[in-house]
Amino acid sequence: MNRLQFEAKLSTFRSLSTLPAVMAEVLRICDDPDASLAELGEVIIRDVALSTRILKIVNSPFYGRAQQVSSVRNAVMTLGASKVKALALSLSLYDLSNKIGTRIDLKDFWRHSLNVACVAELIANRVAPNLAEEAFICGSIHDIGILVLDSFYPREYGKVLQSVASGEDMVNIEKQILEIDHAAAGEMLGRIWNFPDRYCVAMASHHDIFSRNDNTAENRLPQIVNLADKLATFTIESNAAQRHSVLSNREVLANNLGLSGTDLKEIEYSALSRLLETSQYLDVDVGTTAELLQQATNQLYSLYSYTEQLYRELMQTKEQLDEEKLQRVALESLQAIVATFSHYLNNAVASISGRTQLLEMSMNNGQVDDPDGVLAKSLAVYEKNAEQITSVIDKLKKVTVFKTAIYHDNTKIIDFEKEARLSSIALEEAAISKVSTPTD
């Protein structure tokens, strides 16, 4: 199954092939700079259910109106076109999702979708207030492709959900099994519904990896939604490893949008209360406060457990790397020390051999009685060279434990070589002095 096949199937699916008429009109009027709020109010009135909910929203504690608003026209005037569009579209999609045959838990789905919508709005309020309502809309609809794919291909998408539960990346596994991911599916649905292009792009790119310093205006809304999806407390991907994988581009997105670490903390801190307020005035079931807190706690524990697992694996890897590095450095140290030891040992042995030959010559020449003290001096040289060998061996003994960090430093090897060389020179000079000095 490819994109063309999916698009063909989508266009023939009666419940999804067209956007509800009222919603289509709302989008058209809100995107028409010449349209008036009065026209928008007239469209809303045609949908009794939507009118009732708009009135409920405008009179909710969230807006804190001193006087009750009793007419849809006044409600539209109070809320403004952008807010009415955001609310109307979110409510229409919520109603539509209940008509799609899917195994996805809709409470979980809308908990995540509204969570992303609220976070996107909070982000936009800081970086681009003029995009706040559209950020909310795109956050609400960003994952609609999940419901569509599950509805169209239940057997295949069942395999996707199983893989995601075991830690697979959702987008990658969707592409492997279906040849299309939910972000692309949502974008195609949005285009069939004649959504504004910027909405479709935001849906299509909410899992994309953005480049650092991408500050282009056309990518502002997509990056807001992308970051909101990463900051959301409640996720579709319940597996902690999957949750970890979507955080990789978070710092880049925050930097591109001009958000500091403090900004992110404040947004995350406000997100849960904003989700509760929004779900209440939209009358969207995302669970009770206790349920939300319990799920947040469960996800936090899951992340903690996963982080602990990562820490253990990191420490194990570090120990392995440290051990490998230790062995490599120890081997290099050993090679340097052995080479130094061999050099001075060979010199000492050569010196001993030379003095021994001198002794033999003296003996052969009838000088065994050592009238000039040559034998004695040669023996003295022998003794000093033996001391040199002993000195080098003593130093080698100090480097037998290669796990001692002090011997990993190349300067210690250099110091050792220098000390042995100076010691050898001193001994040699002493020996020569003894040989060349006349006896009394």
Coordinates of C-alpha atoms in Angstrom, one line a residue, residues 89-433:
L89 CA -12.5 22.7 14.5
S90 CA -11.4 20.9 17.6
L91 CA -15.0 20.1 18.6
S92 CA -15.9 18.9 15.1
L93 CA -12.9 16.6 14.9
Y94 CA -13.7 15.3 18.4
D95 CA -17.2 14.4 17.3
L96 CA -15.9 12.9 14.1
S97 CA -13.4 10.7 15.9
N98 CA -16.2 9.0 17.8
K99 CA -17.7 8.0 14.4
I100 CA -14.5 6.4 13.1
G101 CA -14.2 2.7 13.7
T102 CA -11.0 2.4 15.6
R103 CA -9.5 0.3 18.4
I104 CA -7.5 3.3 19.6
D105 CA -8.5 4.4 23.1
L106 CA -10.1 7.8 22.3
K107 CA -9.7 9.0 25.8
D108 CA -6.0 8.5 25.6
F109 CA -5.9 9.9 22.1
W110 CA -7.7 13.1 23.0
R111 CA -5.7 13.4 26.2
H112 CA -2.6 13.5 24.1
S113 CA -4.0 15.7 21.3
L114 CA -5.4 18.3 23.7
N115 CA -2.2 18.2 25.7
V116 CA -0.2 19.0 22.6
A117 CA -2.7 21.7 21.6
C118 CA -2.4 23.4 25.0
V119 CA 1.4 23.2 25.0
A120 CA 1.5 24.5 21.4
E121 CA -0.7 27.5 22.4
L122 CA 1.5 28.2 25.4
I123 CA 4.7 28.1 23.2
A124 CA 3.1 30.4 20.6
N125 CA 2.0 32.9 23.3
R126 CA 5.7 33.4 24.0
V127 CA 7.3 33.3 20.5
A128 CA 4.5 34.2 18.1
P129 CA 1.2 35.3 19.8
N130 CA -0.5 35.8 16.4
L131 CA -0.1 32.0 15.9
A132 CA -1.6 30.9 19.2
E133 CA -5.0 29.8 18.0
E134 CA -3.6 28.1 14.9
A135 CA -1.0 26.4 17.1
F136 CA -3.9 25.1 19.2
I137 CA -5.7 23.8 16.1
C138 CA -2.7 22.0 14.7
G139 CA -1.9 20.5 18.1
S140 CA -5.5 19.2 18.2
I141 CA -5.4 17.6 14.8
H142 CA -1.7 16.5 14.5
D143 CA -2.3 12.8 15.1
I144 CA -5.6 12.3 13.3
G145 CA -3.8 10.1 10.9
I146 CA -3.4 7.4 13.6
L147 CA -7.2 7.0 13.8
V148 CA -7.5 6.8 10.0
L149 CA -4.8 4.3 9.5
D150 CA -6.2 2.1 12.3
S151 CA -9.7 2.3 10.8
F152 CA -8.6 1.6 7.2
Y153 CA -6.0 -1.2 8.0
P154 CA -6.9 -2.7 11.4
R155 CA -4.8 -5.9 10.9
E156 CA -1.7 -4.1 9.8
Y157 CA -2.0 -1.3 12.3
G158 CA -2.5 -3.9 15.0
K159 CA 1.0 -5.0 14.3
V160 CA 2.2 -1.4 14.4
L161 CA 0.7 -0.9 17.9
Q162 CA 2.3 -4.2 19.1
S163 CA 5.7 -3.1 17.8
V164 CA 5.4 0.4 19.4
A165 CA 4.4 -1.2 22.7
S166 CA 7.7 -3.2 22.6
G167 CA 9.8 -0.1 22.0
E168 CA 9.8 0.3 18.2
D169 CA 9.7 3.8 16.7
M170 CA 6.1 4.5 15.6
V171 CA 6.9 6.4 12.4
N172 CA 9.5 3.9 11.2
I173 CA 7.3 0.8 11.9
E174 CA 4.3 2.5 10.2
K175 CA 6.5 3.0 7.1
Q176 CA 7.8 -0.6 7.2
I177 CA 4.3 -2.2 7.5
L178 CA 2.1 0.3 5.7
E179 CA 4.5 2.3 3.5
I180 CA 3.0 5.5 5.0
D181 CA 3.1 7.0 8.4
H182 CA 0.3 8.7 10.4
A183 CA 1.8 12.2 9.8
A184 CA 1.6 11.8 6.1
A185 CA -1.9 10.3 6.4
G186 CA -3.1 13.2 8.4
E187 CA -1.6 15.7 5.9
M188 CA -3.5 14.0 3.1
L189 CA -6.8 14.0 5.0
G190 CA -6.3 17.7 5.7
R191 CA -5.8 18.5 2.0
I192 CA -8.9 16.5 1.1
W193 CA -10.8 18.7 3.7
N194 CA -9.2 21.8 2.2
F195 CA -7.4 22.7 5.3
P196 CA -5.0 25.7 5.0
D197 CA -1.6 24.6 3.7
R198 CA 0.1 25.6 6.9
Y199 CA -2.1 23.2 8.9
C200 CA -1.2 20.4 6.5
V201 CA 2.5 21.1 6.7
A202 CA 2.4 21.2 10.5
M203 CA 0.6 17.8 10.6
A204 CA 3.1 16.3 8.1
S205 CA 6.2 17.5 9.9
H206 CA 5.4 17.0 13.6
H207 CA 7.9 14.1 13.8
D208 CA 10.5 15.7 11.5
I209 CA 14.1 16.6 12.5
F210 CA 14.6 20.3 12.0
S211 CA 18.1 21.8 11.4
R212 CA 19.6 24.2 13.9
N213 CA 19.1 27.9 13.3
D214 CA 16.1 27.2 11.0
N215 CA 14.3 30.5 11.8
T216 CA 12.2 30.7 8.6
A217 CA 8.7 32.1 9.0
E218 CA 7.1 29.2 7.2
N219 CA 8.6 26.7 9.6
R220 CA 7.6 28.6 12.7
L221 CA 4.2 26.9 13.2
P222 CA 5.5 23.4 12.3
Q223 CA 8.3 23.7 14.8
I224 CA 5.9 24.9 17.5
V225 CA 3.7 21.8 17.0
N226 CA 6.8 19.6 16.8
L227 CA 8.2 20.9 20.0
A228 CA 4.8 20.7 21.7
D229 CA 4.5 17.0 20.8
K230 CA 7.9 16.5 22.5
L231 CA 7.0 18.5 25.6
A232 CA 3.5 16.8 26.1
T233 CA 3.2 14.9 29.3
F234 CA 0.7 12.4 27.9
T235 CA 1.8 10.5 24.8
I236 CA 0.4 7.9 22.4
E237 CA 3.7 6.0 22.6
S238 CA 3.5 4.5 26.1
N239 CA 6.9 2.7 25.9
A240 CA 9.6 4.7 27.6
A241 CA 12.3 3.9 25.0
Q242 CA 10.0 5.3 22.4
R243 CA 9.3 8.3 24.5
H244 CA 13.1 8.8 24.8
S245 CA 13.6 8.7 21.0
V246 CA 11.3 11.7 20.3
L247 CA 13.3 14.0 22.6
S248 CA 16.3 14.1 20.4
N249 CA 15.5 17.3 18.5
R250 CA 14.0 19.2 21.5
E251 CA 17.0 21.5 22.3
V252 CA 17.3 22.4 18.6
L253 CA 13.7 23.3 18.3
A254 CA 13.7 25.4 21.5
N255 CA 16.8 27.2 20.2
N256 CA 15.2 27.9 16.9
L257 CA 12.1 29.3 18.5
G258 CA 14.1 31.4 21.0
L259 CA 13.0 29.5 24.1
S260 CA 15.2 29.2 27.1
G261 CA 15.4 26.3 29.6
T262 CA 13.4 28.4 32.0
D263 CA 10.7 29.0 29.3
L264 CA 10.4 25.2 28.7
K265 CA 10.1 24.5 32.5
E266 CA 7.3 27.2 32.9
I267 CA 5.4 25.8 29.8
E268 CA 5.6 22.3 31.1
Y269 CA 4.5 23.4 34.6
S270 CA 1.4 25.2 33.2
A271 CA 0.5 22.4 30.7
L272 CA -1.5 20.1 33.0
S273 CA -3.7 22.8 34.5
R274 CA -4.3 24.2 31.0
L275 CA -5.3 20.7 29.8
L276 CA -7.8 20.3 32.6
E277 CA -9.4 23.7 31.9
T278 CA -9.6 23.2 28.2
S279 CA -11.0 19.7 28.4
Q280 CA -13.7 20.9 30.8
Y281 CA -14.9 23.8 28.7
L282 CA -14.7 21.8 25.5
D283 CA -16.5 19.0 27.2
V284 CA -13.9 16.5 25.9
D285 CA -13.4 13.4 28.1
V286 CA -9.7 13.1 28.8
G287 CA -10.2 11.6 32.3
T288 CA -10.6 12.9 35.8
T289 CA -7.9 14.9 37.6
A290 CA -7.0 11.8 39.6
E291 CA -6.7 9.7 36.4
L292 CA -4.5 12.4 34.8
L293 CA -2.2 12.6 37.8
Q294 CA -2.1 8.8 38.0
Q295 CA -1.1 8.5 34.3
A296 CA 1.4 11.2 34.6
T297 CA 2.9 9.4 37.6
N298 CA 3.0 6.1 35.7
Q299 CA 4.7 7.8 32.8
L300 CA 7.2 9.5 35.1
Y301 CA 7.9 6.1 36.8
S302 CA 8.3 4.5 33.4
L303 CA 10.8 7.2 32.3
Y304 CA 12.6 6.9 35.7
S305 CA 12.9 3.1 35.2
Y306 CA 14.1 3.6 31.6
T307 CA 16.6 6.3 32.7
E308 CA 17.9 4.0 35.4
Q309 CA 18.3 1.2 32.8
L310 CA 20.1 3.6 30.5
Y311 CA 22.4 4.7 33.4
R312 CA 23.3 1.1 34.2
E313 CA 24.0 0.4 30.5
L314 CA 26.1 3.6 30.3
M315 CA 28.1 2.6 33.4
Q316 CA 28.7 -0.9 32.0
T317 CA 29.8 0.6 28.7
K318 CA 32.0 3.1 30.4
E319 CA 33.6 0.3 32.5
Q320 CA 34.3 -1.7 29.4
L321 CA 35.8 1.3 27.6
D322 CA 37.8 2.2 30.7
E323 CA 39.1 -1.4 30.9
E324 CA 40.0 -1.4 27.2
K325 CA 41.7 1.9 27.5
L326 CA 43.4 0.8 30.7
Q327 CA 44.8 -2.3 29.0
R328 CA 45.9 -0.3 26.0
V329 CA 47.7 2.3 28.1
A330 CA 49.2 -0.4 30.4
L331 CA 50.5 -2.3 27.3
E332 CA 52.0 0.9 26.0
S333 CA 53.6 1.6 29.4
L334 CA 54.9 -1.9 29.7
Q335 CA 56.4 -1.8 26.2
A336 CA 58.2 1.6 27.0
I337 CA 59.5 0.3 30.3
V338 CA 60.7 -3.0 29.0
A339 CA 62.4 -1.2 26.1
T340 CA 64.2 1.1 28.6
F341 CA 65.0 -1.7 30.9
S342 CA 66.5 -3.8 28.0
H343 CA 68.6 -0.9 26.8
Y344 CA 70.3 -0.3 30.1
L345 CA 70.5 -3.9 31.0
N346 CA 72.3 -4.6 27.7
N347 CA 74.7 -1.7 28.4
A348 CA 75.4 -3.0 31.8
V349 CA 76.0 -6.5 30.6
A350 CA 78.3 -5.2 27.9
S351 CA 80.2 -3.3 30.5
I352 CA 80.5 -6.4 32.7
S353 CA 81.6 -8.4 29.7
G354 CA 84.3 -5.9 28.8
R355 CA 85.6 -5.7 32.4
T356 CA 85.6 -9.5 32.6
Q357 CA 87.6 -9.7 29.4
L358 CA 90.1 -7.2 30.9
L359 CA 90.4 -9.4 34.0
E360 CA 91.0 -12.5 31.8
M361 CA 93.7 -10.7 29.9
S362 CA 95.3 -9.6 33.1
M363 CA 95.3 -13.2 34.4
N364 CA 96.7 -14.5 31.1
N365 CA 99.5 -12.0 31.3
G366 CA 100.5 -13.3 34.7
Q367 CA 98.8 -10.4 36.5
V368 CA 96.7 -12.6 38.7
D369 CA 98.3 -11.1 41.7
D370 CA 96.9 -7.8 40.5
P371 CA 99.9 -5.7 41.1
D372 CA 98.3 -2.6 39.5
G373 CA 94.9 -3.2 41.2
V374 CA 93.2 -3.7 37.8
L375 CA 91.3 -6.7 39.1
A376 CA 90.0 -4.9 42.1
K377 CA 88.9 -1.9 40.0
S378 CA 87.2 -4.2 37.4
L379 CA 85.4 -6.0 40.2
A380 CA 84.3 -2.6 41.5
V381 CA 82.9 -1.8 38.0
Y382 CA 81.1 -5.2 38.0
E383 CA 79.6 -4.4 41.4
K384 CA 78.4 -1.0 40.3
N385 CA 76.8 -2.4 37.1
A386 CA 75.1 -5.0 39.2
E387 CA 73.8 -2.2 41.3
Q388 CA 72.5 -0.5 38.2
I389 CA 70.6 -3.6 37.2
T390 CA 69.2 -3.9 40.7
S391 CA 68.1 -0.2 40.6
V392 CA 66.3 -0.6 37.3
I393 CA 64.6 -3.8 38.5
D394 CA 63.5 -2.0 41.7
K395 CA 61.9 0.7 39.6
L396 CA 60.2 -1.9 37.4
K397 CA 58.7 -3.5 40.5
K398 CA 56.9 -0.2 41.2
V399 CA 55.1 -0.4 37.9
T400 CA 53.7 -3.9 38.3
V401 CA 50.2 -2.7 39.0
F402 CA 49.1 -1.0 35.8
K403 CA 45.7 0.0 37.2
T404 CA 47.5 2.7 39.3
A405 CA 46.7 5.9 37.5
I406 CA 50.1 7.5 38.2
Y407 CA 51.8 5.1 35.8
H408 CA 49.4 5.9 32.9
D409 CA 50.9 9.3 32.5
N410 CA 53.5 9.4 29.8
T411 CA 55.6 11.9 31.9
K412 CA 56.2 9.1 34.5
I413 CA 57.6 6.9 31.8
I414 CA 59.8 9.8 30.6
D415 CA 60.9 10.5 34.2
F416 CA 61.7 6.8 34.7
E417 CA 63.9 6.7 31.5
K418 CA 65.6 10.0 32.5
E419 CA 66.4 8.8 36.0
A420 CA 67.8 5.5 34.8
R421 CA 69.9 7.2 32.1
L422 CA 71.4 9.7 34.6
S423 CA 72.0 6.9 37.1
S424 CA 73.9 4.9 34.4
I425 CA 76.0 7.9 33.4
A426 CA 76.9 8.5 37.1
L427 CA 77.9 4.9 37.6
E428 CA 79.9 4.8 34.4
E429 CA 81.8 8.0 35.3
A430 CA 82.5 6.5 38.7
A431 CA 83.8 3.3 37.2
I432 CA 86.0 5.1 34.7
S433 CA 87.3 7.3 37.5

